[in-house]
């Protein structure tokens, strides 16, 4: 079941902030952790764009992260993590090496350079400043749709956006997802309006439409952005459970199934599909850790699928001919 705000911030110890530039048609979303969180990542797309993800592998030295960034801008957007690091360092946060503090801020980016916005930013792209601005805006409540890292996001047939959802596992752990939907494929069945994620919907959170009766016939249509145009859906799933890095890695792998449940298609050669998993450690796994961990991974996949549909349904269109219409423009 969903809980509280139905946002990733239902997981205790997380705040989310958004910043974007309407002329640029791009932006940044940051998840800030009250205390360093154990984290790992699984990138299953063929063209990921990431920063500092190697440190999240289970055999790497760094055990926890201070923030995770989901940004537009393709490779240029990787500057956003620098702005987040500056904000954290000013507040005494970071990995301590003698007198030096290095905030640990992994990041993933989406390709939104062809959505009609003005990308002629001069010598330096503005993502560092947008990252800092997103930190200033962080809190428990945040908007969905055409905001933050999802501002310039698109799918093959509809405007993409920022989505989020949450749930509680049978063992009582809270799980949340935060996603920038910039998919190479589609979140809707055929010509719509039904969402592929419909079987996982909770409390009519994206319209309660269910699946169409002729879903098998409609699923024969394969639509994607085509050609060498990167498209990426990037996400963070989080839990209040106490996980090791190896366990967080397993949850990140399981959570990628949520992308496959909500989008047709995923994990393609020009996809960058990347899913982070973070654990705030507020609640022990309990006496049956393998069972609790399996539940967390399964629920993370469901929650991520729901977040994808919410991000598309909440999006609003951009005033550029290159940008597809929003779901609400086509279906009300």
XYZ file of C-alpha atoms in Angstrom, residues 180-318:
139
model
C 13.230 11.128 -14.241
C 11.262 9.620 -17.131
C 13.095 10.410 -20.354
C 12.363 7.093 -22.013
C 13.337 5.864 -25.441
C 9.965 4.115 -25.576
C 6.451 4.698 -24.253
C 4.737 4.662 -20.861
C 1.290 4.087 -22.416
C -0.275 1.060 -24.094
C -0.650 1.665 -27.827
C -2.186 5.063 -28.411
C -3.165 5.382 -24.742
C -4.452 6.560 -22.365
C -3.755 3.419 -20.302
C -0.382 3.070 -18.567
C 1.761 -0.056 -18.738
C 2.182 0.305 -14.976
C -1.579 -0.037 -14.388
C -1.413 -3.439 -12.588
C 0.683 -1.827 -9.838
C -1.388 1.341 -9.338
C -2.458 2.260 -5.797
C -5.510 4.364 -4.927
C -6.014 5.702 -8.465
C -2.717 7.592 -8.303
C -2.476 7.854 -12.086
C -6.115 7.848 -13.048
C -7.364 4.366 -12.190
C -7.797 3.460 -15.855
C -6.480 -0.077 -15.589
C -5.363 -1.908 -18.714
C -7.400 -1.972 -21.946
C -9.318 -5.135 -22.777
C -7.327 -5.529 -25.998
C -3.906 -5.036 -24.427
C -2.428 -7.981 -26.355
C -3.372 -6.422 -29.710
C -2.156 -2.972 -28.731
C 1.127 -4.286 -27.398
C 2.189 -5.230 -30.907
C 3.130 -1.611 -31.634
C 6.831 -0.975 -31.043
C 7.530 2.742 -30.903
C 10.851 4.289 -29.914
C 12.762 7.494 -30.514
C 14.812 5.801 -33.205
C 18.292 6.369 -34.560
C 21.311 7.407 -32.500
C 19.359 9.595 -30.055
C 20.132 8.690 -26.446
C 17.200 8.466 -24.069
C 17.459 7.589 -20.429
C 15.245 6.888 -17.468
C 17.175 7.420 -14.241
C 15.968 6.722 -10.740
C 16.654 6.430 -7.040
C 14.917 3.857 -4.876
C 15.343 4.234 -1.148
C 14.424 2.382 2.018
C 14.625 2.954 5.750
C 16.140 -0.531 6.171
C 19.690 -1.085 7.313
C 21.397 -2.514 4.221
C 24.987 -3.295 3.303
C 26.357 -2.078 -0.016
C 25.996 -5.592 -1.445
C 22.357 -5.686 -0.375
C 21.746 -2.222 -1.816
C 23.262 -3.416 -5.094
C 20.828 -6.332 -5.183
C 17.869 -4.014 -4.568
C 19.059 -1.688 -7.364
C 19.163 -4.657 -9.750
C 15.679 -5.792 -8.716
C 14.302 -2.260 -8.958
C 15.319 -2.044 -12.620
C 12.427 -4.437 -13.254
C 10.155 -1.507 -12.484
C 11.347 0.261 -15.616
C 10.503 -2.790 -17.705
C 7.031 -2.956 -16.124
C 6.239 0.695 -16.832
C 7.899 1.304 -20.210
C 8.022 -0.352 -23.584
C 10.992 -0.487 -24.195
C 13.988 -0.333 -21.809
C 17.696 -1.225 -21.515
C 18.365 -0.644 -25.223
C 21.713 0.296 -26.854
C 21.020 4.052 -26.604
C 19.344 3.835 -23.195
C 21.233 4.912 -20.096
C 18.824 3.330 -17.637
C 20.424 3.747 -14.204
C 18.840 2.971 -10.828
C 20.463 3.927 -7.520
C 19.473 2.325 -4.235
C 20.021 4.124 -0.915
C 19.359 2.851 2.604
C 19.007 5.270 5.503
C 19.327 2.488 8.095
C 16.563 3.700 10.382
C 15.024 0.191 10.730
C 16.921 -3.122 11.052
C 16.240 -5.893 8.564
C 15.041 -8.071 11.432
C 15.314 -11.759 12.291
C 14.734 -12.929 8.692
C 17.002 -10.617 6.694
C 16.842 -12.603 3.431
C 13.042 -12.429 3.437
C 12.998 -8.724 4.303
C 15.573 -7.963 1.602
C 13.606 -9.869 -1.033
C 10.463 -7.949 -0.110
C 12.285 -4.617 -0.339
C 13.593 -5.416 -3.823
C 10.203 -6.605 -5.066
C 8.371 -3.582 -3.669
C 11.077 -1.247 -5.036
C 10.337 -2.514 -8.557
C 6.594 -1.953 -8.096
C 7.089 1.500 -6.596
C 9.409 2.522 -9.420
C 6.852 1.414 -12.025
C 4.209 3.538 -10.303
C 6.567 6.521 -10.118
C 7.178 6.327 -13.880
C 3.455 6.528 -14.635
C 2.988 9.377 -12.150
C 5.828 11.342 -13.723
C 4.257 11.118 -17.180
C 0.701 11.794 -15.992
C 1.739 14.867 -13.982
C 3.866 16.420 -16.745
C 2.892 19.560 -18.611
C 3.958 20.340 -22.172
C 6.750 22.694 -23.215
